[in-house]
PDB file of C-alpha atoms in Angstrom:
ATOM      1  CA  UNK A  19      80.215  43.568  -1.689  1.00  0.00           C
ATOM      2  CA  UNK A  20      79.720  40.761  -4.191  1.00  0.00           C
ATOM      3  CA  UNK A  21      78.112  41.755  -7.469  1.00  0.00           C
ATOM      4  CA  UNK A  22      74.527  40.751  -8.178  1.00  0.00           C
ATOM      5  CA  UNK A  23      75.242  40.515 -11.912  1.00  0.00           C
ATOM      6  CA  UNK A  24      78.281  39.349 -13.854  1.00  0.00           C
ATOM      7  CA  UNK A  25      78.327  40.572 -17.446  1.00  0.00           C
ATOM      8  CA  UNK A  26      80.490  38.344 -19.652  1.00  0.00           C
ATOM      9  CA  UNK A  27      81.754  39.325 -23.092  1.00  0.00           C
ATOM     10  CA  UNK A  28      83.716  37.253 -25.568  1.00  0.00           C
ATOM     11  CA  UNK A  29      86.048  39.654 -27.320  1.00  0.00           C
ATOM     12  CA  UNK A  30      87.726  39.300 -30.712  1.00  0.00           C
ATOM     13  CA  UNK A  31      89.011  42.411 -32.503  1.00  0.00           C
ATOM     14  CA  UNK A  32      86.071  44.713 -31.704  1.00  0.00           C
ATOM     15  CA  UNK A  33      87.624  47.537 -29.632  1.00  0.00           C
ATOM     16  CA  UNK A  34      85.180  50.303 -30.590  1.00  0.00           C
ATOM     17  CA  UNK A  35      82.126  48.083 -30.105  1.00  0.00           C
ATOM     18  CA  UNK A  36      83.109  46.850 -26.660  1.00  0.00           C
ATOM     19  CA  UNK A  37      83.935  50.390 -25.500  1.00  0.00           C
ATOM     20  CA  UNK A  38      80.504  51.579 -26.621  1.00  0.00           C
ATOM     21  CA  UNK A  39      78.806  48.599 -24.980  1.00  0.00           C
ATOM     22  CA  UNK A  40      80.526  49.015 -21.634  1.00  0.00           C
ATOM     23  CA  UNK A  41      79.941  52.770 -21.700  1.00  0.00           C
ATOM     24  CA  UNK A  42      76.211  52.093 -22.105  1.00  0.00           C
ATOM     25  CA  UNK A  43      76.069  49.969 -18.920  1.00  0.00           C
ATOM     26  CA  UNK A  44      75.671  52.699 -16.318  1.00  0.00           C
ATOM     27  CA  UNK A  45      72.253  53.888 -17.530  1.00  0.00           C
ATOM     28  CA  UNK A  46      71.099  50.314 -18.096  1.00  0.00           C
ATOM     29  CA  UNK A  47      72.000  48.884 -14.713  1.00  0.00           C
ATOM     30  CA  UNK A  48      71.464  51.830 -12.348  1.00  0.00           C
ATOM     31  CA  UNK A  49      72.877  51.065  -8.885  1.00  0.00           C
ATOM     32  CA  UNK A  50      72.926  47.258  -9.021  1.00  0.00           C
ATOM     33  CA  UNK A  51      76.393  45.963  -8.049  1.00  0.00           C
ATOM     34  CA  UNK A  52      77.987  44.277 -11.063  1.00  0.00           C
ATOM     35  CA  UNK A  53      81.235  43.104 -12.550  1.00  0.00           C
ATOM     36  CA  UNK A  54      82.362  42.760 -16.156  1.00  0.00           C
ATOM     37  CA  UNK A  55      84.466  39.874 -17.425  1.00  0.00           C
ATOM     38  CA  UNK A  56      85.963  40.100 -20.899  1.00  0.00           C
ATOM     39  CA  UNK A  57      87.416  36.927 -22.380  1.00  0.00           C
ATOM     40  CA  UNK A  58      89.865  37.947 -25.112  1.00  0.00           C
ATOM     41  CA  UNK A  59      89.997  35.092 -27.616  1.00  0.00           C
ATOM     42  CA  UNK A  60      93.563  35.811 -28.848  1.00  0.00           C
ATOM     43  CA  UNK A  61      92.706  39.064 -30.631  1.00  0.00           C
ATOM     44  CA  UNK A  62      95.142  40.911 -32.848  1.00  0.00           C
ATOM     45  CA  UNK A  63      93.623  44.115 -31.509  1.00  0.00           C
ATOM     46  CA  UNK A  64      93.964  44.014 -27.755  1.00  0.00           C
ATOM     47  CA  UNK A  65      91.161  44.880 -25.381  1.00  0.00           C
ATOM     48  CA  UNK A  66      91.035  48.674 -25.021  1.00  0.00           C
ATOM     49  CA  UNK A  67      91.739  50.427 -21.736  1.00  0.00           C
ATOM     50  CA  UNK A  68      88.660  51.416 -19.753  1.00  0.00           C
ATOM     51  CA  UNK A  69      88.768  54.681 -17.842  1.00  0.00           C
ATOM     52  CA  UNK A  70      87.360  54.540 -14.309  1.00  0.00           C
ATOM     53  CA  UNK A  71      86.271  50.901 -14.664  1.00  0.00           C
ATOM     54  CA  UNK A  72      87.665  48.905 -11.770  1.00  0.00           C
ATOM     55  CA  UNK A  73      84.916  46.294 -12.184  1.00  0.00           C
ATOM     56  CA  UNK A  74      86.334  45.011 -15.524  1.00  0.00           C
ATOM     57  CA  UNK A  75      88.349  41.781 -15.414  1.00  0.00           C
ATOM     58  CA  UNK A  76      90.115  40.554 -18.553  1.00  0.00           C
ATOM     59  CA  UNK A  77      91.007  36.928 -19.297  1.00  0.00           C
ATOM     60  CA  UNK A  78      93.510  36.700 -22.159  1.00  0.00           C
ATOM     61  CA  UNK A  79      93.600  33.476 -24.156  1.00  0.00           C
ATOM     62  CA  UNK A  80      96.680  32.540 -26.196  1.00  0.00           C
ATOM     63  CA  UNK A  81      94.439  30.961 -28.828  1.00  0.00           C
ATOM     64  CA  UNK A  82      90.862  31.373 -30.004  1.00  0.00           C
ATOM     65  CA  UNK A  83      88.848  28.717 -28.183  1.00  0.00           C
ATOM     66  CA  UNK A  84      85.519  29.726 -29.694  1.00  0.00           C
ATOM     67  CA  UNK A  85      82.527  31.494 -28.245  1.00  0.00           C
ATOM     68  CA  UNK A  86      81.091  28.753 -26.022  1.00  0.00           C
ATOM     69  CA  UNK A  87      84.325  27.778 -24.318  1.00  0.00           C
ATOM     70  CA  UNK A  88      85.232  31.434 -23.767  1.00  0.00           C
ATOM     71  CA  UNK A  89      81.828  32.090 -22.157  1.00  0.00           C
ATOM     72  CA  UNK A  90      82.413  29.103 -19.868  1.00  0.00           C
ATOM     73  CA  UNK A  91      85.811  30.514 -18.892  1.00  0.00           C
ATOM     74  CA  UNK A  92      84.135  33.739 -17.849  1.00  0.00           C
ATOM     75  CA  UNK A  93      81.373  31.914 -15.995  1.00  0.00           C
ATOM     76  CA  UNK A  94      83.912  29.936 -13.945  1.00  0.00           C
ATOM     77  CA  UNK A  95      85.372  33.089 -12.403  1.00  0.00           C
ATOM     78  CA  UNK A  96      82.094  35.016 -12.159  1.00  0.00           C
ATOM     79  CA  UNK A  97      81.091  36.162  -8.687  1.00  0.00           C
ATOM     80  CA  UNK A  98      77.622  37.443  -9.560  1.00  0.00           C
ATOM     81  CA  UNK A  99      74.387  35.753  -8.596  1.00  0.00           C
ATOM     82  CA  UNK A 100      73.186  36.158 -12.205  1.00  0.00           C
ATOM     83  CA  UNK A 101      75.110  35.918 -15.480  1.00  0.00           C
ATOM     84  CA  UNK A 102      74.456  38.188 -18.446  1.00  0.00           C
ATOM     85  CA  UNK A 103      76.114  36.754 -21.570  1.00  0.00           C
ATOM     86  CA  UNK A 104      76.732  39.506 -24.110  1.00  0.00           C
ATOM     87  CA  UNK A 105      78.223  40.247 -27.491  1.00  0.00           C
ATOM     88  CA  UNK A 106      80.555  43.272 -27.694  1.00  0.00           C
ATOM     89  CA  UNK A 107      78.332  45.068 -30.212  1.00  0.00           C
ATOM     90  CA  UNK A 108      75.413  45.357 -27.765  1.00  0.00           C
ATOM     91  CA  UNK A 109      74.310  48.850 -26.777  1.00  0.00           C
ATOM     92  CA  UNK A 110      72.072  48.846 -23.720  1.00  0.00           C
ATOM     93  CA  UNK A 111      69.012  51.069 -23.466  1.00  0.00           C
ATOM     94  CA  UNK A 112      68.192  52.968 -20.283  1.00  0.00           C
ATOM     95  CA  UNK A 113      67.102  50.613 -17.463  1.00  0.00           C
ATOM     96  CA  UNK A 114      67.363  47.535 -19.733  1.00  0.00           C
ATOM     97  CA  UNK A 115      69.441  45.438 -17.329  1.00  0.00           C
ATOM     98  CA  UNK A 116      67.596  46.804 -14.298  1.00  0.00           C
ATOM     99  CA  UNK A 117      64.270  45.606 -15.746  1.00  0.00           C
ATOM    100  CA  UNK A 118      65.657  42.138 -16.546  1.00  0.00           C
ATOM    101  CA  UNK A 119      67.165  41.890 -13.065  1.00  0.00           C
ATOM    102  CA  UNK A 120      63.957  42.924 -11.310  1.00  0.00           C
ATOM    103  CA  UNK A 121      61.905  40.457 -13.340  1.00  0.00           C
ATOM    104  CA  UNK A 122      64.125  37.415 -12.766  1.00  0.00           C
ATOM    105  CA  UNK A 123      64.695  38.254  -9.110  1.00  0.00           C
ATOM    106  CA  UNK A 124      61.018  38.784  -8.298  1.00  0.00           C
ATOM    107  CA  UNK A 125      59.442  35.978 -10.339  1.00  0.00           C
ATOM    108  CA  UNK A 126      60.496  32.517  -9.194  1.00  0.00           C
ATOM    109  CA  UNK A 127      58.900  30.942 -12.278  1.00  0.00           C
ATOM    110  CA  UNK A 128      61.568  32.590 -14.482  1.00  0.00           C
ATOM    111  CA  UNK A 129      64.859  30.711 -14.768  1.00  0.00           C
ATOM    112  CA  UNK A 130      66.294  32.308 -17.906  1.00  0.00           C
ATOM    113  CA  UNK A 131      65.457  35.695 -19.364  1.00  0.00           C
ATOM    114  CA  UNK A 132      66.512  37.522 -22.500  1.00  0.00           C
ATOM    115  CA  UNK A 133      66.009  41.096 -23.614  1.00  0.00           C
ATOM    116  CA  UNK A 134      64.133  42.282 -26.654  1.00  0.00           C
ATOM    117  CA  UNK A 135      66.661  43.053 -29.362  1.00  0.00           C
ATOM    118  CA  UNK A 136      66.435  46.148 -31.533  1.00  0.00           C
ATOM    119  CA  UNK A 137      68.393  47.139 -34.633  1.00  0.00           C
ATOM    120  CA  UNK A 138      69.860  50.637 -35.135  1.00  0.00           C
ATOM    121  CA  UNK A 139      66.499  51.972 -36.336  1.00  0.00           C
ATOM    122  CA  UNK A 140      64.817  50.533 -33.196  1.00  0.00           C
ATOM    123  CA  UNK A 141      62.996  47.752 -35.057  1.00  0.00           C
ATOM    124  CA  UNK A 142      62.575  44.484 -33.154  1.00  0.00           C
ATOM    125  CA  UNK A 143      64.973  41.751 -34.249  1.00  0.00           C
ATOM    126  CA  UNK A 144      63.602  38.224 -34.065  1.00  0.00           C
ATOM    127  CA  UNK A 145      65.916  36.299 -31.750  1.00  0.00           C
ATOM    128  CA  UNK A 146      64.132  32.976 -31.647  1.00  0.00           C
ATOM    129  CA  UNK A 147      63.040  30.315 -34.049  1.00  0.00           C
ATOM    130  CA  UNK A 148      59.851  28.352 -34.449  1.00  0.00           C
ATOM    131  CA  UNK A 149      59.292  25.007 -32.766  1.00  0.00           C
ATOM    132  CA  UNK A 150      61.143  22.377 -34.820  1.00  0.00           C
ATOM    133  CA  UNK A 151      58.931  19.948 -36.691  1.00  0.00           C
ATOM    134  CA  UNK A 152      59.876  16.446 -37.795  1.00  0.00           C
ATOM    135  CA  UNK A 153      60.356  17.363 -41.497  1.00  0.00           C
ATOM    136  CA  UNK A 154      62.677  20.214 -40.487  1.00  0.00           C
ATOM    137  CA  UNK A 155      64.686  17.954 -38.200  1.00  0.00           C
ATOM    138  CA  UNK A 156      65.000  15.287 -40.901  1.00  0.00           C
ATOM    139  CA  UNK A 157      66.411  17.889 -43.272  1.00  0.00           C
ATOM    140  CA  UNK A 158      68.784  19.475 -40.743  1.00  0.00           C
ATOM    141  CA  UNK A 159      70.263  16.145 -39.656  1.00  0.00           C
ATOM    142  CA  UNK A 160      70.393  14.507 -43.079  1.00  0.00           C
ATOM    143  CA  UNK A 161      73.128  14.361 -45.677  1.00  0.00           C
ATOM    144  CA  UNK A 162      71.076  16.744 -47.865  1.00  0.00           C
ATOM    145  CA  UNK A 163      71.908  19.624 -45.535  1.00  0.00           C
ATOM    146  CA  UNK A 164      75.631  18.990 -46.113  1.00  0.00           C
ATOM    147  CA  UNK A 165      75.345  19.584 -49.872  1.00  0.00           C
TER     148      UNK A 165
END
């Protein structure tokens, strides 16, 4: 059976974090078929071994291509209907992926969805920015920003 969700991680020297993240998947995803793709961006610390995890595929790069290119590498081999792009330090809460999946699958007006992010003390982390205004854009794209 093809997975409904492909979870893609870009990995670089974070063995403990990625183990914790992947171990938190089962409660977050319930019984939805999924696969995990880890793109190792030429880490000094190799990707750890995962016990009883046949759904984990590892792509090993000989050099660090950066986050975006590594995510694209994972996306090219993904078999899931939906992609979940993750950082290795993410710990999933119970039913978190299940709720995202149900929402995007059942609401055709949703094309992209992101979870609410919490810090270790369960406070909401702002993961967006305000709408850019012309003065902001002039600053960001000017020589002044380079100083």
